[in-house]
Amino acid sequence: MFMNNMWFKKLFRRKAPDENTSLMDTGISVNTNVASGSVSNLYNDATRGAFNVFDVQQQHDPEKTRLVFVNDEMANVKYGFCDNSIKTTKYTFYNFLFKNLYQQFHRFANCYFLFMALLQTIPGLSPTGQFTAFIPLCFVLICTMCKDAYEDIKRRVSDKVTNNKLTRVFRDGQFVEVFWKDVKTGDILQVYNKEPFPCDIVLLSSSEHQGICYVETSSLDGETNLKIKRCKHETTYLSAPEALKTVKAILECEKPNNRLYKFEGTLVLSTGKKLAVDPEQICLRGSSLRNTDFVIGVAVFTGHDTKLMMNTKETPHKTSKIERMTNQLVFIMLAIEILLVIICDIGLIIWTARNKSAWYLFAGVVIDADYLAWSGFKGFFTILVLLSNLIPISLYVSIEAAKLVQGIMISKDLAMYHEDTDTPAMVRSSALNEDLGAIQYIFSDKTGTLTQNKMDFLKCSIAGEVYGSGITEIAKAAAKREGKILEDTRPLSAKNNPNFQFYDERLMDGAWKDSPQKNEILDFLILLAVCHTVIPERSGANGEIVYQASSPDEAALVKAAKYLGVEFIARSPNDVTFSILGEEKQYQILDIIEFSSDRKRQSVIVRNTEGQLLILTKGADSVIYPLLAPNQEYMDVTLKHLDQFGDEGLRTLCCAKAYLDEEEYAQWHRDYEEAKTSLEDRTRKVEEVAARIEKNLLLVGSTGIEDKLQEGVGDTIYELRKAGINIWVLTGDKLETAINIGFACDLLNSSMTLLVVEGHTNEAIKDFIEKSINTANMNNISHDALGLVVDGERLIHILEDPALKNLFLLLSIKCKSVICCRVSPKQKSDVVLLIKQNVSGNTLAIGDGANDVAMIQSAHVGIGISGVEGLQAVNASDYAIGQFRFLKRLLLVHGRWSYRRVSKLVLYCFYKNTVFFLTQLWFIFFNGFSGTTLHDKWTIALYNLVFSGIPIITLAVIDRDVPAPAAEKFPELYFQGQKNRFFNPRVFIYWVINSIFQSVVCFFVPYFALVGTSFLDGQEIDTQTIGIAVYSCVLVVITVKLSIETSSWTWVTVLMYAGTLALWPAFIFIYGSIYYIYPHPVPVVKEFYEIMQRFRLFFAPQFWFVLLAVTFICCIRDIFWKLWLRAQSRKLYYDIQKHHKKKSREDIMEFFPFEEGLPVKLKKKKKFNPIELQEIKKIFTSIAKVDYRGFAFSQTDNQQDLIKQYYSGDNATNNGQQKTTTTTLTSDEQKKDTNM
């Protein structure tokens, strides 16, 4: 047999050709008639010019289809196909300056300050100099520009990594390596095993016989089960360079579009023969070749024309919620400013009219209506410039600077560093830091994000006995939350076996053959070894059998049977071969009744070695149990075991069998064949006929498979839900897979009623949703008692109908968990937008594959998981992390800190500017509304940039109200961001009122205390000196206020706060000293001299008395208010601040039993007893399927036909045992492959 296998290998397996390989050296020389005949036709047709290009072009409609000339670069040039490079950057080198400034001036505040700076340049109009406003404005613009450039450079580097990957392209008669970006439409490519496809290609040939190859599409649709693709028979032998050099063909196909699962095209050969091209022949960018030495294909869509990129939106410009609110506040402050300017301008006109007799002011001027109008017009702009800084010019640059440093700190956090993949957290858009602290909806991909997609056979139930001692991750997490520790009792050999995690000494090493239930166990293992569509292959020199499965579940079950003594060896179209403890057996395969989403089961009809007819069936317990013969011994106990498995997060299925009567089967078989060939309503007829034979089954057993979660997923989801975050799962997987993972990661549980949206028309879906909503409302059913599942087919109807969309939205809000399955990338994006546009609260989308890019870009915040499925998701994301579990720290710690810090920063910026520039307003009432400034122009210019700007950035970067461990330990604190407790209109009004009060104190106390007084040498304290006193009072008051708002003190905090205060008198001294440095002809020397004279103020005792009095009056209320809150408040927030250093959570909860201030849904929730749960399920029974535990078949609809073709042909008799290829991919192997 082994020799036959080697012959089979030589016959059908071909090595990857190189430029020196002839057609006869490619491994097909054994079958020369077929090979040389097919290829020679292509050669001859090409050379004799039978290819009529003109006719094809004449028939081509460029509006509907595109023409691709195979291996003819010159012919494709005129069509202007895009290149194969991808770009996720926002800027280019030549447009950066203009585009960035254009985007910055979309901010109203920047336009406002530009206008003020221009006003300031008009002679005689500005009281604060002509060009001082340009300095802070340019500083703000340059800082923001540097930050944007830094982040865009990071995106450019990621794009470069992708674009500079290597692939092999056929040029000049040989395959040469080129960068991905250099691939052109029409190029012939060669892709090797484990390599990703650089573009969308139409298959021409494969190293596998019958032109079959295996493709992994996890980056596209989230499924890691391998898909079978097949070349057209007429192009199968186009693999040798000699054949490829002369091939001439035109591919006419659909225009670029985002439909991942559809493709229509025609390949016109040189003979004029037309070959229909469909999805079976196309391999998309984002997918990878697996278990196939190589394939050769022609590039049909490249770069941004690929289906993957067509599902990707242009990198959007996102703004945070606080920034949007800040923009609104800027308009409000502008309206207030204009109102104040109008009031002052009216005051100017009235004062001028009343004092027109003052000859020393209006000498030689006639005060008439025209003069008053001109005075009012000029005065309006003068006062507007004077009060312009009520809107803080440093606001946005302070925000940008703080966020940039926050982003660096996130990137450097070792607690979010994934050591296995050497992946730190990455901040790609720090503009959204604070939104991380106010997330209310998380939309998560499944494969690679929540799960490893590694299936482990962990437990089974046979004849009323449970076998298997493994512990699932979800069981461990549940026990941990209850304060328990579950010990894994398996021996080390079982724990460390990467291929088989199951252990039970009663079944291992053939021990079951001595069991009293050995017949039942053998029936169970035979069913696992026979009832499937797995392909066995031999790998390596020792010919070890490995399994090529279209579903990781199928592989796990067949592998379990193998390790327990019943090894599946080979299959042909008509039989399967397996061994029982080394003894070979062969069953004849008579019929396969395939799985479908409606049937939720799979059956195989076989004839065993004794000649008996058997039907072997496996599927979801909800569909198998109604098919069982009544009154069987182990039905009830097995059902309990299924519930037990489900509670542990295992994916379950039932196994059953039945003996068939020959005559009954013969009649059924004829009906079944007739149904399969029916041209009308084929699916329904096949299912009806199948149901006739799947009856009176005997229960064989049940299985529990663990879909391995990513590390820490269960705990992360649990903590995030405690934080009040709603979690949705959006996946391309099938319904059963999605539901199973929902149970596995505790999104769904046995206490919930599961609503699965049904109906194939708008009316049917609407009826289902309305009934569900009405039932929930009428019975006052809790949010925690309902889960919702909807698939892509129903979502098409829902998202296209506004009425249905609103109903779906209402129903989803009533459910604790929502799972959307079989959804395309665009549907993922649409679902995110549905919530984003209709529900208050921030949304977050997280995924790791190219199919997640659209939703990542649609959400308020997009998170990419790096390292497994490429860089597409990372490149499109705002933040990137190595594992889903790091999301907890990113949100609960960094997100919450950033939200609080940025909130304080924005409020403080408005506060400090209001305090300072209102002193200018009060002074206007003492100078005849003339617009004379109280402060020096350079001190005004430096107020925002230096004296008040540096301390607040310090707080916005390093201040922590609670330490990281406390923020993670108490997810309830997160609600402060969700409820906007730190930043809302009420809080803003409080800060503004406080700033108005403090500005009054800071102006009037120094003014009335110092006016008319003198220094010790008798020189009178003039108005400008009072201005310095007022300036000093303002700086001290706002710094003390900032100190009150500071929660954590470090040496950096002390240095920045104290340093800026000390910098103020130092600046006055240095500024005034210029008088003594420069000679007297300097034009501004008088100003320097005056400043130096006023420096004496800091040595005047009355100044210090005033300073202390002002500080006490302004800040004493805030100090006592903070102290009272911390002493008397019953809120958990303050209690944690007081006790986190010396008390655990349990101690705190005992000390503080009332969680006042928390949202209602975070308080103690209603617990349903089992009777209530059953009643809820009964309520929904009429409209919903409430019990879902099912085996997640992942086989595509035509998979069985392709498998049959795989074994058909001249060598069908050699069957699968003689084929040699690489191994089937487990999840671990997939990860290793991806990382290689």
JSON list of N, CA and C in Angstrom, two decimals, residues 475-501:
[
{"chain": "A", "resi": 475, "resn": "ALA", "atom": "N", "xyz": [-15.30, 27.88, 32.88]},
{"chain": "A", "resi": 475, "resn": "ALA", "atom": "CA", "xyz": [-15.56, 27.31, 34.20]},
{"chain": "A", "resi": 475, "resn": "ALA", "atom": "C", "xyz": [-14.56, 27.85, 35.22]},
{"chain": "A", "resi": 476, "resn": "LYS", "atom": "N", "xyz": [-13.31, 27.99, 34.81]},
{"chain": "A", "resi": 476, "resn": "LYS", "atom": "CA", "xyz": [-12.30, 28.55, 35.70]},
{"chain": "A", "resi": 476, "resn": "LYS", "atom": "C", "xyz": [-12.64, 29.98, 36.08]},
{"chain": "A", "resi": 477, "resn": "ALA", "atom": "N", "xyz": [-13.06, 30.77, 35.08]},
{"chain": "A", "resi": 477, "resn": "ALA", "atom": "CA", "xyz": [-13.39, 32.17, 35.33]},
{"chain": "A", "resi": 477, "resn": "ALA", "atom": "C", "xyz": [-14.60, 32.29, 36.26]},
{"chain": "A", "resi": 478, "resn": "ALA", "atom": "N", "xyz": [-15.61, 31.43, 36.05]},
{"chain": "A", "resi": 478, "resn": "ALA", "atom": "CA", "xyz": [-16.79, 31.46, 36.91]},
{"chain": "A", "resi": 478, "resn": "ALA", "atom": "C", "xyz": [-16.43, 31.11, 38.34]},
{"chain": "A", "resi": 479, "resn": "ALA", "atom": "N", "xyz": [-15.58, 30.10, 38.50]},
{"chain": "A", "resi": 479, "resn": "ALA", "atom": "CA", "xyz": [-15.16, 29.70, 39.84]},
{"chain": "A", "resi": 479, "resn": "ALA", "atom": "C", "xyz": [-14.34, 30.80, 40.51]},
{"chain": "A", "resi": 480, "resn": "LYS", "atom": "N", "xyz": [-13.51, 31.45, 39.73]},
{"chain": "A", "resi": 480, "resn": "LYS", "atom": "CA", "xyz": [-12.68, 32.53, 40.27]},
{"chain": "A", "resi": 480, "resn": "LYS", "atom": "C", "xyz": [-13.54, 33.66, 40.80]},
{"chain": "A", "resi": 481, "resn": "ARG", "atom": "N", "xyz": [-14.62, 33.98, 40.06]},
{"chain": "A", "resi": 481, "resn": "ARG", "atom": "CA", "xyz": [-15.51, 35.05, 40.51]},
{"chain": "A", "resi": 481, "resn": "ARG", "atom": "C", "xyz": [-16.23, 34.68, 41.80]},
{"chain": "A", "resi": 482, "resn": "GLU", "atom": "N", "xyz": [-16.41, 33.39, 42.03]},
{"chain": "A", "resi": 482, "resn": "GLU", "atom": "CA", "xyz": [-17.05, 32.93, 43.26]},
{"chain": "A", "resi": 482, "resn": "GLU", "atom": "C", "xyz": [-16.05, 32.66, 44.37]},
{"chain": "A", "resi": 483, "resn": "GLY", "atom": "N", "xyz": [-14.79, 32.98, 44.11]},
{"chain": "A", "resi": 483, "resn": "GLY", "atom": "CA", "xyz": [-13.77, 32.78, 45.12]},
{"chain": "A", "resi": 483, "resn": "GLY", "atom": "C", "xyz": [-13.29, 31.35, 45.26]},
{"chain": "A", "resi": 484, "resn": "LYS", "atom": "N", "xyz": [-13.57, 30.52, 44.25]},
{"chain": "A", "resi": 484, "resn": "LYS", "atom": "CA", "xyz": [-13.16, 29.12, 44.29]},
{"chain": "A", "resi": 484, "resn": "LYS", "atom": "C", "xyz": [-12.00, 28.89, 43.32]},
{"chain": "A", "resi": 485, "resn": "ILE", "atom": "N", "xyz": [-11.32, 27.79, 43.53]},
{"chain": "A", "resi": 485, "resn": "ILE", "atom": "CA", "xyz": [-10.23, 27.40, 42.63]},
{"chain": "A", "resi": 485, "resn": "ILE", "atom": "C", "xyz": [-10.49, 25.98, 42.16]},
{"chain": "A", "resi": 486, "resn": "LEU", "atom": "N", "xyz": [-10.60, 25.83, 40.84]},
{"chain": "A", "resi": 486, "resn": "LEU", "atom": "CA", "xyz": [-10.80, 24.49, 40.27]},
{"chain": "A", "resi": 486, "resn": "LEU", "atom": "C", "xyz": [-9.45, 23.91, 39.88]},
{"chain": "A", "resi": 487, "resn": "GLU", "atom": "N", "xyz": [-9.20, 22.71, 40.32]},
{"chain": "A", "resi": 487, "resn": "GLU", "atom": "CA", "xyz": [-7.93, 22.07, 40.02]},
{"chain": "A", "resi": 487, "resn": "GLU", "atom": "C", "xyz": [-8.09, 21.11, 38.85]},
{"chain": "A", "resi": 488, "resn": "ASP", "atom": "N", "xyz": [-7.16, 21.20, 37.93]},
{"chain": "A", "resi": 488, "resn": "ASP", "atom": "CA", "xyz": [-7.14, 20.30, 36.78]},
{"chain": "A", "resi": 488, "resn": "ASP", "atom": "C", "xyz": [-6.44, 19.01, 37.20]},
{"chain": "A", "resi": 489, "resn": "THR", "atom": "N", "xyz": [-7.21, 17.94, 37.25]},
{"chain": "A", "resi": 489, "resn": "THR", "atom": "CA", "xyz": [-6.67, 16.67, 37.75]},
{"chain": "A", "resi": 489, "resn": "THR", "atom": "C", "xyz": [-6.01, 15.82, 36.66]},
{"chain": "A", "resi": 490, "resn": "ARG", "atom": "N", "xyz": [-5.95, 16.32, 35.44]},
{"chain": "A", "resi": 490, "resn": "ARG", "atom": "CA", "xyz": [-5.34, 15.54, 34.37]},
{"chain": "A", "resi": 490, "resn": "ARG", "atom": "C", "xyz": [-3.84, 15.42, 34.60]},
{"chain": "A", "resi": 491, "resn": "PRO", "atom": "N", "xyz": [-3.23, 14.33, 34.17]},
{"chain": "A", "resi": 491, "resn": "PRO", "atom": "CA", "xyz": [-1.78, 14.21, 34.28]},
{"chain": "A", "resi": 491, "resn": "PRO", "atom": "C", "xyz": [-1.09, 15.19, 33.34]},
{"chain": "A", "resi": 492, "resn": "LEU", "atom": "N", "xyz": [0.18, 15.45, 33.60]},
{"chain": "A", "resi": 492, "resn": "LEU", "atom": "CA", "xyz": [0.93, 16.41, 32.80]},
{"chain": "A", "resi": 492, "resn": "LEU", "atom": "C", "xyz": [0.98, 16.01, 31.33]},
{"chain": "A", "resi": 493, "resn": "SER", "atom": "N", "xyz": [1.03, 14.73, 31.07]},
{"chain": "A", "resi": 493, "resn": "SER", "atom": "CA", "xyz": [1.11, 14.26, 29.68]},
{"chain": "A", "resi": 493, "resn": "SER", "atom": "C", "xyz": [-0.10, 14.71, 28.88]},
{"chain": "A", "resi": 494, "resn": "ALA", "atom": "N", "xyz": [-1.27, 14.72, 29.53]},
{"chain": "A", "resi": 494, "resn": "ALA", "atom": "CA", "xyz": [-2.49, 15.17, 28.85]},
{"chain": "A", "resi": 494, "resn": "ALA", "atom": "C", "xyz": [-2.52, 16.69, 28.72]},
{"chain": "A", "resi": 495, "resn": "LYS", "atom": "N", "xyz": [-2.12, 17.41, 29.78]},
{"chain": "A", "resi": 495, "resn": "LYS", "atom": "CA", "xyz": [-2.14, 18.86, 29.74]},
{"chain": "A", "resi": 495, "resn": "LYS", "atom": "C", "xyz": [-1.20, 19.42, 28.69]},
{"chain": "A", "resi": 496, "resn": "ASN", "atom": "N", "xyz": [-0.07, 18.74, 28.52]},
{"chain": "A", "resi": 496, "resn": "ASN", "atom": "CA", "xyz": [0.97, 19.24, 27.62]},
{"chain": "A", "resi": 496, "resn": "ASN", "atom": "C", "xyz": [0.86, 18.71, 26.20]},
{"chain": "A", "resi": 497, "resn": "ASN", "atom": "N", "xyz": [-0.16, 17.88, 25.93]},
{"chain": "A", "resi": 497, "resn": "ASN", "atom": "CA", "xyz": [-0.34, 17.34, 24.59]},
{"chain": "A", "resi": 497, "resn": "ASN", "atom": "C", "xyz": [-1.07, 18.36, 23.74]},
{"chain": "A", "resi": 498, "resn": "PRO", "atom": "N", "xyz": [-0.43, 19.00, 22.78]},
{"chain": "A", "resi": 498, "resn": "PRO", "atom": "CA", "xyz": [-1.10, 20.05, 22.00]},
{"chain": "A", "resi": 498, "resn": "PRO", "atom": "C", "xyz": [-2.17, 19.51, 21.06]},
{"chain": "A", "resi": 499, "resn": "ASN", "atom": "N", "xyz": [-2.11, 18.20, 20.78]},
{"chain": "A", "resi": 499, "resn": "ASN", "atom": "CA", "xyz": [-3.04, 17.63, 19.80]},
{"chain": "A", "resi": 499, "resn": "ASN", "atom": "C", "xyz": [-4.31, 17.06, 20.43]},
{"chain": "A", "resi": 500, "resn": "PHE", "atom": "N", "xyz": [-4.24, 16.71, 21.71]},
{"chain": "A", "resi": 500, "resn": "PHE", "atom": "CA", "xyz": [-5.39, 16.04, 22.32]},
{"chain": "A", "resi": 500, "resn": "PHE", "atom": "C", "xyz": [-5.41, 16.34, 23.81]},
{"chain": "A", "resi": 501, "resn": "GLN", "atom": "N", "xyz": [-6.39, 17.13, 24.23]},
{"chain": "A", "resi": 501, "resn": "GLN", "atom": "CA", "xyz": [-6.47, 17.56, 25.62]},
{"chain": "A", "resi": 501, "resn": "GLN", "atom": "C", "xyz": [-7.37, 16.67, 26.48]}
]
